[in-house]
């Protein structure tokens, strides 16, 4: 009896999902369940994952129809964070080859976290990725929570960051967000429980992504998305749905560089009394003056101070030999 197994060969494709044990790759012909070549794993000294969702890869196809990822092609972009837990000294690539990262927060349950927003914005700016903000669950926002959501929307909208107020329950903002995703290479990121998967189910009916509820005890979300997954959109392009993220530590960034990645700070940086001003405790600081005049939002300045402290303490910073960075002044 003749074998019906495919002939071995090679192919190139895009990583759709990585579960740790198996990686799903979409080639021109089909989807292939793959392992990662040992040499790639051994070479990934600085990262917890040598292959990320969104990567373009070379695959050697085995006789049984599975594949072996032998190489990761150059990434156009990658969104990274400092790995958590026992891998804290390394870097985790969350997604790669995207043009936009949408930061999703909830108006309430769980409460929005401006510090998280600002850390992702800094990371996106470093990598040259456009960032947008989604404040979801607006159907639950009343009084204080509605006011807080409106303030966040105004603060980041004033910085030129594309922002939407949405509700998967009422449909508010869903159509506008769907248009923003159409034809683009995007990813969404945020804590568990903010409604990322539920919102995507509204944007693209038929995805049937799992969604969950927020714990009444902890007021935090429960993980329902276990692995990042690349989802093609009927409107063109794709969006990557990511698992809930509780912390976002920055990598490859020194304390003296941080202020350049807060876009509204840049116009004031040259006006400080001291050229080495860290905009924290020094007198004659033009950025602190701008905060006092409300030209810079106090919430953004507090985020800057918190990140600066963590960088000074070594919590986020891992030095790397690299060429001098060039800021993108606006």
PDB file of N, CA, C and O in Angstrom, residues 77-115:
ATOM      1  N   UNK A  77       9.419  44.565  13.334  1.00  0.00           N
ATOM      2  CA  UNK A  77       9.186  45.123  14.667  1.00  0.00           C
ATOM      3  C   UNK A  77       8.971  43.978  15.641  1.00  0.00           C
ATOM      4  O   UNK A  77       8.656  42.857  15.239  1.00  0.00           O
ATOM      5  N   UNK A  78       9.116  44.268  16.919  1.00  0.00           N
ATOM      6  CA  UNK A  78       8.774  43.286  17.956  1.00  0.00           C
ATOM      7  C   UNK A  78       8.443  44.034  19.235  1.00  0.00           C
ATOM      8  O   UNK A  78       9.142  44.984  19.609  1.00  0.00           O
ATOM      9  N   UNK A  79       7.361  43.621  19.880  1.00  0.00           N
ATOM     10  CA  UNK A  79       6.986  44.204  21.160  1.00  0.00           C
ATOM     11  C   UNK A  79       7.499  43.277  22.250  1.00  0.00           C
ATOM     12  O   UNK A  79       7.132  42.103  22.298  1.00  0.00           O
ATOM     13  N   UNK A  80       8.355  43.807  23.110  1.00  0.00           N
ATOM     14  CA  UNK A  80       8.997  42.978  24.129  1.00  0.00           C
ATOM     15  C   UNK A  80       8.763  43.548  25.516  1.00  0.00           C
ATOM     16  O   UNK A  80       8.463  44.732  25.697  1.00  0.00           O
ATOM     17  N   UNK A  81       8.908  42.688  26.492  1.00  0.00           N
ATOM     18  CA  UNK A  81       8.884  43.120  27.886  1.00  0.00           C
ATOM     19  C   UNK A  81       9.902  42.296  28.654  1.00  0.00           C
ATOM     20  O   UNK A  81      10.383  41.256  28.176  1.00  0.00           O
ATOM     21  N   UNK A  82      10.230  42.758  29.859  1.00  0.00           N
ATOM     22  CA  UNK A  82      11.091  41.971  30.736  1.00  0.00           C
ATOM     23  C   UNK A  82      10.302  40.764  31.192  1.00  0.00           C
ATOM     24  O   UNK A  82       9.157  40.874  31.647  1.00  0.00           O
ATOM     25  N   UNK A  83      10.882  39.587  31.055  1.00  0.00           N
ATOM     26  CA  UNK A  83      10.191  38.359  31.443  1.00  0.00           C
ATOM     27  C   UNK A  83       9.914  38.363  32.941  1.00  0.00           C
ATOM     28  O   UNK A  83      10.693  38.894  33.742  1.00  0.00           O
ATOM     29  N   UNK A  84       8.791  37.765  33.312  1.00  0.00           N
ATOM     30  CA  UNK A  84       8.399  37.712  34.714  1.00  0.00           C
ATOM     31  C   UNK A  84       8.846  36.402  35.348  1.00  0.00           C
ATOM     32  O   UNK A  84       9.314  35.478  34.675  1.00  0.00           O
ATOM     33  N   UNK A  85       8.704  36.300  36.672  1.00  0.00           N
ATOM     34  CA  UNK A  85       8.988  35.059  37.379  1.00  0.00           C
ATOM     35  C   UNK A  85      10.453  34.678  37.374  1.00  0.00           C
ATOM     36  O   UNK A  85      11.341  35.518  37.463  1.00  0.00           O
ATOM     37  N   UNK A  86      10.712  33.390  37.210  1.00  0.00           N
ATOM     38  CA  UNK A  86      12.079  32.878  37.295  1.00  0.00           C
ATOM     39  C   UNK A  86      12.930  33.302  36.111  1.00  0.00           C
ATOM     40  O   UNK A  86      14.157  33.198  36.151  1.00  0.00           O
ATOM     41  N   UNK A  87      12.300  33.779  35.034  1.00  0.00           N
ATOM     42  CA  UNK A  87      13.045  34.242  33.865  1.00  0.00           C
ATOM     43  C   UNK A  87      13.249  35.746  33.866  1.00  0.00           C
ATOM     44  O   UNK A  87      13.474  36.362  32.834  1.00  0.00           O
ATOM     45  N   UNK A  88      13.173  36.350  35.038  1.00  0.00           N
ATOM     46  CA  UNK A  88      13.123  37.806  35.163  1.00  0.00           C
ATOM     47  C   UNK A  88      14.314  38.510  34.520  1.00  0.00           C
ATOM     48  O   UNK A  88      14.214  39.660  34.108  1.00  0.00           O
ATOM     49  N   UNK A  89      15.436  37.874  34.415  1.00  0.00           N
ATOM     50  CA  UNK A  89      16.607  38.535  33.850  1.00  0.00           C
ATOM     51  C   UNK A  89      16.646  38.532  32.339  1.00  0.00           C
ATOM     52  O   UNK A  89      17.578  39.063  31.741  1.00  0.00           O
ATOM     53  N   UNK A  90      15.643  37.956  31.702  1.00  0.00           N
ATOM     54  CA  UNK A  90      15.639  37.859  30.251  1.00  0.00           C
ATOM     55  C   UNK A  90      14.476  38.649  29.659  1.00  0.00           C
ATOM     56  O   UNK A  90      13.708  39.288  30.360  1.00  0.00           O
ATOM     57  N   UNK A  91      14.370  38.569  28.343  1.00  0.00           N
ATOM     58  CA  UNK A  91      13.376  39.326  27.602  1.00  0.00           C
ATOM     59  C   UNK A  91      12.357  38.376  26.989  1.00  0.00           C
ATOM     60  O   UNK A  91      12.692  37.286  26.542  1.00  0.00           O
ATOM     61  N   UNK A  92      11.103  38.785  26.973  1.00  0.00           N
ATOM     62  CA  UNK A  92      10.056  38.009  26.320  1.00  0.00           C
ATOM     63  C   UNK A  92       9.520  38.791  25.131  1.00  0.00           C
ATOM     64  O   UNK A  92       9.113  39.945  25.273  1.00  0.00           O
ATOM     65  N   UNK A  93       9.534  38.159  23.964  1.00  0.00           N
ATOM     66  CA  UNK A  93       8.952  38.773  22.777  1.00  0.00           C
ATOM     67  C   UNK A  93       7.470  38.420  22.778  1.00  0.00           C
ATOM     68  O   UNK A  93       7.095  37.251  22.652  1.00  0.00           O
ATOM     69  N   UNK A  94       6.621  39.409  22.924  1.00  0.00           N
ATOM     70  CA  UNK A  94       5.184  39.162  22.981  1.00  0.00           C
ATOM     71  C   UNK A  94       4.619  38.883  21.590  1.00  0.00           C
ATOM     72  O   UNK A  94       3.887  37.909  21.400  1.00  0.00           O
ATOM     73  N   UNK A  95       4.912  39.750  20.636  1.00  0.00           N
ATOM     74  CA  UNK A  95       4.466  39.597  19.246  1.00  0.00           C
ATOM     75  C   UNK A  95       5.501  40.250  18.343  1.00  0.00           C
ATOM     76  O   UNK A  95       6.310  41.064  18.792  1.00  0.00           O
ATOM     77  N   UNK A  96       5.463  39.903  17.065  1.00  0.00           N
ATOM     78  CA  UNK A  96       6.410  40.503  16.134  1.00  0.00           C
ATOM     79  C   UNK A  96       5.723  40.887  14.831  1.00  0.00           C
ATOM     80  O   UNK A  96       4.612  40.423  14.524  1.00  0.00           O
ATOM     81  N   UNK A  97       6.399  41.744  14.085  1.00  0.00           N
ATOM     82  CA  UNK A  97       5.959  42.160  12.743  1.00  0.00           C
ATOM     83  C   UNK A  97       4.559  42.762  12.730  1.00  0.00           C
ATOM     84  O   UNK A  97       3.735  42.452  11.870  1.00  0.00           O
ATOM     85  N   UNK A  98       4.307  43.639  13.706  1.00  0.00           N
ATOM     86  CA  UNK A  98       3.037  44.361  13.731  1.00  0.00           C
ATOM     87  C   UNK A  98       3.295  45.847  13.482  1.00  0.00           C
ATOM     88  O   UNK A  98       4.385  46.358  13.744  1.00  0.00           O
ATOM     89  N   UNK A  99       2.264  46.526  12.992  1.00  0.00           N
ATOM     90  CA  UNK A  99       2.370  47.964  12.785  1.00  0.00           C
ATOM     91  C   UNK A  99       1.769  48.755  13.931  1.00  0.00           C
ATOM     92  O   UNK A  99       2.188  49.880  14.195  1.00  0.00           O
ATOM     93  N   UNK A 100       0.774  48.159  14.626  1.00  0.00           N
ATOM     94  CA  UNK A 100       0.071  48.871  15.700  1.00  0.00           C
ATOM     95  C   UNK A 100      -0.174  47.946  16.880  1.00  0.00           C
ATOM     96  O   UNK A 100      -0.542  46.791  16.702  1.00  0.00           O
ATOM     97  N   UNK A 101       0.043  48.464  18.078  1.00  0.00           N
ATOM     98  CA  UNK A 101      -0.343  47.763  19.289  1.00  0.00           C
ATOM     99  C   UNK A 101      -1.477  48.553  19.943  1.00  0.00           C
ATOM    100  O   UNK A 101      -1.358  49.760  20.177  1.00  0.00           O
ATOM    101  N   UNK A 102      -2.588  47.871  20.184  1.00  0.00           N
ATOM    102  CA  UNK A 102      -3.727  48.494  20.853  1.00  0.00           C
ATOM    103  C   UNK A 102      -3.691  48.095  22.329  1.00  0.00           C
ATOM    104  O   UNK A 102      -3.753  46.917  22.666  1.00  0.00           O
ATOM    105  N   UNK A 103      -3.578  49.090  23.195  1.00  0.00           N
ATOM    106  CA  UNK A 103      -3.550  48.863  24.636  1.00  0.00           C
ATOM    107  C   UNK A 103      -4.990  48.908  25.128  1.00  0.00           C
ATOM    108  O   UNK A 103      -5.676  49.920  24.971  1.00  0.00           O
ATOM    109  N   UNK A 104      -5.458  47.804  25.695  1.00  0.00           N
ATOM    110  CA  UNK A 104      -6.853  47.712  26.127  1.00  0.00           C
ATOM    111  C   UNK A 104      -6.928  47.799  27.645  1.00  0.00           C
ATOM    112  O   UNK A 104      -6.244  47.063  28.361  1.00  0.00           O
ATOM    113  N   UNK A 105      -7.763  48.706  28.107  1.00  0.00           N
ATOM    114  CA  UNK A 105      -8.071  48.838  29.522  1.00  0.00           C
ATOM    115  C   UNK A 105      -9.583  48.801  29.687  1.00  0.00           C
ATOM    116  O   UNK A 105     -10.330  48.990  28.720  1.00  0.00           O
ATOM    117  N   UNK A 106     -10.044  48.530  30.895  1.00  0.00           N
ATOM    118  CA  UNK A 106     -11.474  48.561  31.186  1.00  0.00           C
ATOM    119  C   UNK A 106     -11.793  49.831  31.960  1.00  0.00           C
ATOM    120  O   UNK A 106     -10.981  50.313  32.750  1.00  0.00           O
ATOM    121  N   UNK A 107     -12.982  50.373  31.725  1.00  0.00           N
ATOM    122  CA  UNK A 107     -13.412  51.537  32.499  1.00  0.00           C
ATOM    123  C   UNK A 107     -13.507  51.174  33.984  1.00  0.00           C
ATOM    124  O   UNK A 107     -13.248  51.996  34.864  1.00  0.00           O
ATOM    125  N   UNK A 108     -13.849  49.905  34.244  1.00  0.00           N
ATOM    126  CA  UNK A 108     -13.914  49.378  35.605  1.00  0.00           C
ATOM    127  C   UNK A 108     -13.953  47.858  35.538  1.00  0.00           C
ATOM    128  O   UNK A 108     -14.287  47.277  34.502  1.00  0.00           O
ATOM    129  N   UNK A 109     -13.620  47.233  36.646  1.00  0.00           N
ATOM    130  CA  UNK A 109     -13.626  45.761  36.728  1.00  0.00           C
ATOM    131  C   UNK A 109     -12.806  45.093  35.618  1.00  0.00           C
ATOM    132  O   UNK A 109     -13.372  44.416  34.758  1.00  0.00           O
ATOM    133  N   UNK A 110     -11.500  45.159  35.642  1.00  0.00           N
ATOM    134  CA  UNK A 110     -10.651  45.838  36.626  1.00  0.00           C
ATOM    135  C   UNK A 110     -10.466  47.318  36.292  1.00  0.00           C
ATOM    136  O   UNK A 110     -10.713  47.734  35.152  1.00  0.00           O
ATOM    137  N   UNK A 111     -10.008  48.087  37.277  1.00  0.00           N
ATOM    138  CA  UNK A 111      -9.797  49.510  37.069  1.00  0.00           C
ATOM    139  C   UNK A 111      -8.637  49.753  36.108  1.00  0.00           C
ATOM    140  O   UNK A 111      -7.709  48.951  36.045  1.00  0.00           O
ATOM    141  N   UNK A 112      -8.679  50.853  35.372  1.00  0.00           N
ATOM    142  CA  UNK A 112      -7.588  51.149  34.438  1.00  0.00           C
ATOM    143  C   UNK A 112      -6.283  51.420  35.172  1.00  0.00           C
ATOM    144  O   UNK A 112      -6.282  51.881  36.318  1.00  0.00           O
ATOM    145  N   UNK A 113      -5.184  51.137  34.507  1.00  0.00           N
ATOM    146  CA  UNK A 113      -3.852  51.278  35.082  1.00  0.00           C
ATOM    147  C   UNK A 113      -3.002  52.170  34.177  1.00  0.00           C
ATOM    148  O   UNK A 113      -2.399  51.690  33.217  1.00  0.00           O
ATOM    149  N   UNK A 114      -2.948  53.492  34.449  1.00  0.00           N
ATOM    150  CA  UNK A 114      -2.166  54.398  33.599  1.00  0.00           C
ATOM    151  C   UNK A 114      -0.692  54.019  33.516  1.00  0.00           C
ATOM    152  O   UNK A 114      -0.052  54.216  32.478  1.00  0.00           O
ATOM    153  N   UNK A 115      -0.150  53.459  34.600  1.00  0.00           N
ATOM    154  CA  UNK A 115       1.257  53.060  34.574  1.00  0.00           C
ATOM    155  C   UNK A 115       1.516  51.986  33.547  1.00  0.00           C
ATOM    156  O   UNK A 115       2.536  51.997  32.852  1.00  0.00           O
TER     157      UNK A 115
END
